[in-house]
Coordinates of C-alpha atoms in Angstrom, one line a residue:
M1 CA -19.0 30.0 12.2
P2 CA -18.6 27.5 15.1
Y3 CA -16.6 28.8 18.1
I4 CA -13.5 26.9 19.1
P5 CA -11.9 27.8 22.4
P6 CA -8.3 29.1 22.1
Q7 CA -7.1 26.5 24.5
V8 CA -8.4 23.7 22.2
V9 CA -6.6 25.2 19.2
Q10 CA -3.4 25.4 21.3
E11 CA -3.7 21.7 22.3
V12 CA -4.4 20.7 18.7
K13 CA -1.3 22.6 17.5
R14 CA 0.9 20.5 19.9
I15 CA 0.1 17.2 18.1
D16 CA 3.0 16.5 15.8
L17 CA 2.4 14.6 12.5
L18 CA 4.2 11.4 13.6
T19 CA 2.1 11.1 16.7
Y20 CA -1.1 11.8 14.8
L21 CA -0.4 9.1 12.1
K22 CA 0.7 6.5 14.7
N23 CA -2.5 7.0 16.7
Y24 CA -5.1 7.6 14.1
E25 CA -3.8 6.5 10.6
P26 CA -1.2 3.8 11.3
Y27 CA -1.9 2.2 8.0
E28 CA -0.7 5.4 6.3
L29 CA 2.7 5.4 8.1
V30 CA 5.8 3.8 6.6
H31 CA 9.2 3.5 8.3
F32 CA 11.8 4.9 5.9
S33 CA 15.1 4.7 7.7
G34 CA 16.5 5.5 11.2
N35 CA 14.1 8.0 12.8
T36 CA 12.6 9.0 9.4
Y37 CA 9.1 8.1 8.2
T38 CA 7.1 8.6 5.1
T39 CA 3.5 8.0 4.1
R40 CA 1.9 5.4 1.9
T41 CA 0.1 8.0 -0.2
H42 CA 3.0 10.4 -0.6
D43 CA 6.3 8.7 -0.3
S44 CA 8.2 11.9 -1.1
L45 CA 6.8 13.3 2.2
K46 CA 9.4 12.7 5.0
I47 CA 8.8 13.0 8.7
S48 CA 11.8 13.4 11.0
N49 CA 12.8 15.2 14.2
G50 CA 9.3 16.7 14.8
K51 CA 9.1 18.2 11.3
W52 CA 7.8 17.0 8.0
M53 CA 8.6 18.0 4.4
W54 CA 6.8 17.1 1.2
W55 CA 9.8 17.3 -1.1
S56 CA 8.0 16.9 -4.4
R57 CA 5.8 19.9 -3.6
G58 CA 8.3 22.0 -1.6
I59 CA 5.8 22.1 1.3
G60 CA 6.7 21.5 5.0
G61 CA 5.5 22.0 8.5
R62 CA 5.6 20.8 12.1
S63 CA 2.2 19.8 13.3
A64 CA -0.5 17.4 12.2
L65 CA -2.7 20.6 11.7
D66 CA -0.2 21.9 9.1
Y67 CA -0.4 18.5 7.4
L68 CA -4.2 18.3 7.2
I69 CA -4.4 21.8 5.8
K70 CA -1.4 21.8 3.4
V71 CA -1.5 18.2 2.2
K72 CA -5.1 17.0 2.7
D73 CA -6.7 20.3 1.8
Y74 CA -8.8 20.7 5.0
S75 CA -9.8 24.1 6.0
F76 CA -8.4 25.4 9.3
L77 CA -11.7 24.9 11.0
E78 CA -12.2 21.4 9.6
A79 CA -8.7 20.3 10.6
V80 CA -9.0 21.6 14.2
E81 CA -12.4 20.0 14.6
L82 CA -11.1 16.7 13.3
L83 CA -8.0 16.6 15.6
A84 CA -10.0 17.8 18.6
G85 CA -12.7 15.2 18.0
Q86 CA -10.2 12.4 17.7
A87 CA -8.2 13.5 20.7
N88 CA -11.5 13.6 22.7
I89 CA -12.5 10.1 21.7
Q90 CA -9.0 8.6 21.9
P91 CA -6.3 10.8 23.6
P92 CA -3.1 10.3 21.6
L93 CA -0.2 8.4 23.1
S94 CA 3.2 10.0 22.6
V95 CA 5.5 8.3 20.1
S96 CA 7.8 7.0 22.8
E97 CA 5.0 5.1 24.4
Q98 CA 4.4 3.0 21.2
L99 CA 6.0 0.1 19.6
P100 CA 8.1 0.9 16.4
V101 CA 6.1 0.9 13.2
E102 CA 6.8 -2.1 11.0
K103 CA 9.0 -1.2 8.1
H104 CA 7.3 -1.6 4.7
L105 CA 9.1 -1.9 1.4
L106 CA 7.8 0.3 -1.4
L107 CA 8.7 -1.4 -4.6
P108 CA 8.5 0.6 -7.8
K109 CA 5.7 -0.5 -10.1
K110 CA 6.6 -3.2 -12.6
N111 CA 6.7 -2.5 -16.2
R112 CA 4.5 -4.8 -18.4
Y113 CA 7.6 -6.0 -20.3
H114 CA 11.2 -6.4 -19.2
T115 CA 12.7 -5.8 -22.6
N116 CA 15.0 -2.9 -21.6
V117 CA 16.4 -4.5 -18.5
F118 CA 17.0 -7.8 -20.4
S119 CA 18.9 -5.9 -23.2
Y120 CA 20.8 -3.9 -20.6
L121 CA 22.1 -6.9 -18.6
T122 CA 22.8 -9.1 -21.6
G123 CA 24.6 -6.1 -23.1
R124 CA 26.9 -6.2 -20.1
G125 CA 27.8 -9.8 -20.9
I126 CA 25.4 -11.6 -18.5
D127 CA 24.1 -14.9 -19.8
N128 CA 20.5 -14.9 -21.3
D129 CA 19.3 -17.9 -19.3
I130 CA 20.6 -16.4 -16.0
V131 CA 18.7 -13.1 -16.7
R132 CA 15.6 -15.1 -17.6
F133 CA 15.8 -17.1 -14.4
C134 CA 16.0 -13.9 -12.3
I135 CA 13.1 -12.3 -14.1
E136 CA 11.0 -15.4 -13.8
T137 CA 11.7 -15.8 -10.1
G138 CA 11.0 -12.1 -9.4
R139 CA 14.5 -11.2 -8.5
I140 CA 14.9 -8.7 -11.3
Y141 CA 12.4 -6.6 -13.2
E142 CA 12.0 -3.4 -15.1
S143 CA 10.2 -0.6 -13.4
A144 CA 7.5 1.4 -15.0
Y145 CA 7.9 5.2 -15.6
H146 CA 11.7 5.4 -15.3
H147 CA 12.5 1.9 -16.6
N148 CA 15.1 1.2 -14.1
A149 CA 16.5 -2.2 -13.4
V150 CA 15.2 -3.4 -10.0
F151 CA 17.2 -6.1 -8.1
V152 CA 15.1 -7.6 -5.3
G153 CA 16.3 -9.1 -2.1
M154 CA 14.0 -11.6 -0.5
D155 CA 13.6 -13.4 2.8
Q156 CA 13.5 -17.2 3.1
Q157 CA 9.8 -17.2 2.4
G158 CA 10.4 -15.4 -0.9
K159 CA 8.9 -12.1 0.3
P160 CA 10.7 -9.0 -1.0
Q161 CA 12.5 -7.1 1.7
Y162 CA 15.0 -5.0 -0.3
A163 CA 15.4 -3.5 -3.7
A164 CA 18.4 -1.9 -5.4
L165 CA 17.6 0.4 -8.4
R166 CA 19.9 1.1 -11.3
G167 CA 19.3 3.3 -14.2
I168 CA 19.5 1.6 -17.6
N169 CA 20.4 4.6 -19.7
T170 CA 21.3 6.9 -16.9
D171 CA 23.8 7.0 -14.0
F172 CA 21.1 6.7 -11.4
I173 CA 21.8 4.3 -8.5
G174 CA 19.6 4.0 -5.5
E175 CA 17.3 1.9 -3.2
A176 CA 13.6 1.5 -2.9
N177 CA 12.0 3.2 0.1
G178 CA 11.8 1.0 3.1
S179 CA 14.6 -1.4 2.0
D180 CA 16.0 -3.6 4.7
K181 CA 19.7 -3.9 4.4
N182 CA 19.7 -7.1 6.3
Y183 CA 18.5 -8.6 3.0
S184 CA 20.0 -8.1 -0.4
F185 CA 20.1 -9.6 -3.9
L186 CA 20.8 -13.4 -3.4
I187 CA 20.7 -16.5 -5.5
P188 CA 20.9 -19.4 -3.2
A189 CA 22.4 -22.8 -4.1
E190 CA 20.0 -25.3 -5.5
K191 CA 21.1 -27.9 -3.0
M192 CA 22.9 -27.7 0.4
S193 CA 26.3 -25.9 0.1
D194 CA 28.9 -24.9 2.7
K195 CA 30.2 -22.0 0.6
V196 CA 28.9 -18.5 -0.1
H197 CA 30.4 -16.1 -2.7
V198 CA 30.1 -12.4 -1.8
F199 CA 29.9 -9.4 -4.2
E200 CA 29.5 -5.7 -3.9
S201 CA 26.6 -5.5 -6.4
A202 CA 24.0 -7.7 -8.1
I203 CA 25.6 -7.1 -11.5
D204 CA 28.9 -8.4 -10.2
L205 CA 27.1 -11.5 -8.8
L206 CA 25.4 -12.2 -12.1
S207 CA 28.7 -11.6 -14.0
Y208 CA 30.4 -14.3 -11.8
A209 CA 27.6 -16.7 -12.4
T210 CA 28.0 -16.1 -16.1
M211 CA 31.7 -16.8 -16.0
Q212 CA 31.0 -20.0 -14.1
K213 CA 28.7 -21.1 -16.9
L214 CA 31.3 -20.1 -19.5
D215 CA 33.8 -22.4 -17.8
G216 CA 31.3 -25.3 -18.0
K217 CA 30.4 -25.2 -14.3
E218 CA 27.0 -25.4 -12.7
W219 CA 26.4 -21.8 -11.5
R220 CA 23.9 -22.7 -8.8
T221 CA 26.0 -25.2 -6.8
E222 CA 27.1 -22.5 -4.3
H223 CA 25.4 -19.5 -2.7
L224 CA 25.8 -16.1 -4.4
L225 CA 25.2 -13.0 -2.2
S226 CA 25.6 -9.3 -3.0
L227 CA 26.1 -6.7 -0.2
A228 CA 23.9 -4.0 -1.7
G229 CA 26.7 -1.7 -2.7
V230 CA 29.9 -0.6 -1.1
Y231 CA 30.5 -1.8 2.5
Q232 CA 32.2 0.9 4.7
P233 CA 34.3 -0.5 7.5
A234 CA 35.1 1.4 10.7
K235 CA 38.0 3.8 10.9
E236 CA 39.7 1.2 13.1
I237 CA 39.3 -2.0 11.2
E238 CA 39.1 -4.1 14.3
R239 CA 35.9 -2.3 15.3
S240 CA 34.2 -3.0 12.0
K241 CA 31.1 -5.2 11.8
V242 CA 30.3 -8.0 9.4
P243 CA 28.0 -6.5 6.7
A244 CA 24.3 -6.8 7.7
A245 CA 23.3 -8.9 4.7
L246 CA 26.1 -11.3 5.3
T247 CA 25.4 -11.6 9.0
R248 CA 21.7 -12.4 8.3
F249 CA 22.6 -14.9 5.6
L250 CA 25.1 -16.8 7.9
K251 CA 22.5 -17.0 10.7
E252 CA 20.0 -18.6 8.3
H253 CA 22.6 -20.9 6.6
S254 CA 24.3 -22.7 9.5
D255 CA 25.9 -25.2 7.0
V256 CA 28.1 -22.5 5.5
K257 CA 31.8 -22.8 6.5
E258 CA 33.5 -20.8 3.8
I259 CA 33.1 -17.2 2.7
V260 CA 34.7 -16.2 -0.7
L261 CA 35.0 -12.4 -1.2
H262 CA 34.9 -11.1 -4.7
L263 CA 35.0 -7.4 -3.9
D264 CA 36.4 -4.7 -6.2
N265 CA 40.0 -4.0 -7.1
D266 CA 40.0 -0.5 -5.7
R267 CA 40.9 1.0 -2.4
T268 CA 37.4 0.7 -1.0
G269 CA 37.0 -2.9 -2.1
R270 CA 40.4 -3.9 -0.7
L271 CA 39.7 -2.2 2.6
A272 CA 36.3 -3.8 2.9
T273 CA 37.9 -7.2 2.2
K274 CA 40.5 -6.7 4.9
A275 CA 37.8 -5.6 7.4
I276 CA 35.6 -8.6 6.8
Q277 CA 38.5 -11.0 7.0
T278 CA 39.5 -9.4 10.3
V279 CA 36.1 -9.4 12.0
A280 CA 34.4 -12.5 10.6
P281 CA 33.9 -15.2 13.3
E282 CA 36.8 -17.7 13.5
K283 CA 34.6 -20.6 12.5
Y284 CA 34.5 -19.3 8.9
H285 CA 37.3 -19.7 6.4
V286 CA 37.4 -16.3 4.5
K287 CA 39.1 -16.2 1.1
D288 CA 39.9 -13.2 -1.0
Q289 CA 39.4 -13.8 -4.7
P290 CA 39.2 -10.4 -6.4
P291 CA 38.7 -10.1 -10.2
I292 CA 41.9 -11.1 -12.0
K293 CA 41.3 -8.3 -14.6
G294 CA 39.5 -5.0 -14.3
K295 CA 38.0 -3.2 -11.4
D296 CA 35.1 -5.7 -10.7
C297 CA 33.5 -8.9 -11.8
N298 CA 31.6 -7.3 -14.6
D299 CA 34.8 -5.7 -15.9
M300 CA 36.4 -9.1 -15.9
L301 CA 33.5 -10.6 -17.8
C302 CA 33.3 -7.8 -20.4
L303 CA 37.1 -8.1 -21.0
R304 CA 36.7 -11.8 -21.5
L305 CA 33.9 -11.2 -24.0
N306 CA 35.6 -8.2 -25.7
L307 CA 32.7 -5.9 -24.6
G308 CA 33.1 -2.3 -23.7
L309 CA 33.5 -1.5 -20.0
T310 CA 30.6 0.3 -18.3
R311 CA 31.7 3.4 -16.4
R312 CA 29.2 5.5 -14.4
E313 CA 29.8 8.1 -11.7
K314 CA 27.1 9.0 -9.3
S315 CA 26.1 12.6 -9.6
K316 CA 26.9 14.8 -6.6
N317 CA 23.3 16.0 -6.6
Q318 CA 21.8 12.6 -7.1
K319 CA 19.7 11.4 -4.2
S320 CA 20.0 7.8 -2.9
N321 CA 16.5 7.0 -4.1
R322 CA 13.6 8.3 -6.2
P323 CA 10.7 8.7 -3.8
W324 CA 8.3 9.6 -6.6
E325 CA 8.8 6.3 -8.4
R326 CA 6.2 3.8 -7.3

């Protein structure tokens, strides 16, 4: 058996996993959120605060050595030799000396057909043609494996940057790993418009579009933007910030002069509305137009069509995403 000096082993053990991946396998590293990272191969493996945990296997550790042995099945000797050899050829830079890793969106794999998501949305009253438009443009699809509805937020070049996940026959609600909250589900106006309508969720947005169509109006004459869920203002409303998705949208659409808020008829929605009205730049006219009936826009649509209202409560044990769904 080859002899490895104890001081080499000690040096190797000091290399944490984040430093190792950034230096030697940067293509494998994916920014998850804040100071948390995951890997492209195992997106249930999370790296944060000098430690890592592979949640789907219940395996964790601190060092890159632990990772190579427990996750990649190297022997102790093989792992030490690999790390020592790489460090000898290219000494690792500490994490603080490097630029942040680019954030990568990990979208769930698409199902071959979108039958379930189509039935789910139309069953909630949303217009068939509007659902087809969203599927054809890649804004909505059905995921494989779990068959969730996936609502995609894109940048101006049409590249996905965000994805909200919603269970079709379950109460699951979450986001795809690597989602950028500066983007959210959006249907821009077909032509130039000075007005944007803002909603808490993609389904509320689609419900409003459907009601516009039911009223004989063109549903794509004005911008429609969702906020990727509930917006939480600061304790002192004056210190709140404009939601990230709305801030980004306004920067990219300088012609917009009016913001119409269609947030929920509950305490959270009313508080969020008040906060946005308070902190929005003065150059914008901000209007509050909550649903006339029901808690949200989908309730209002379902009541109008005599459909049953959908009620779902997020489980206390439910995580904000399903890292194993690819």
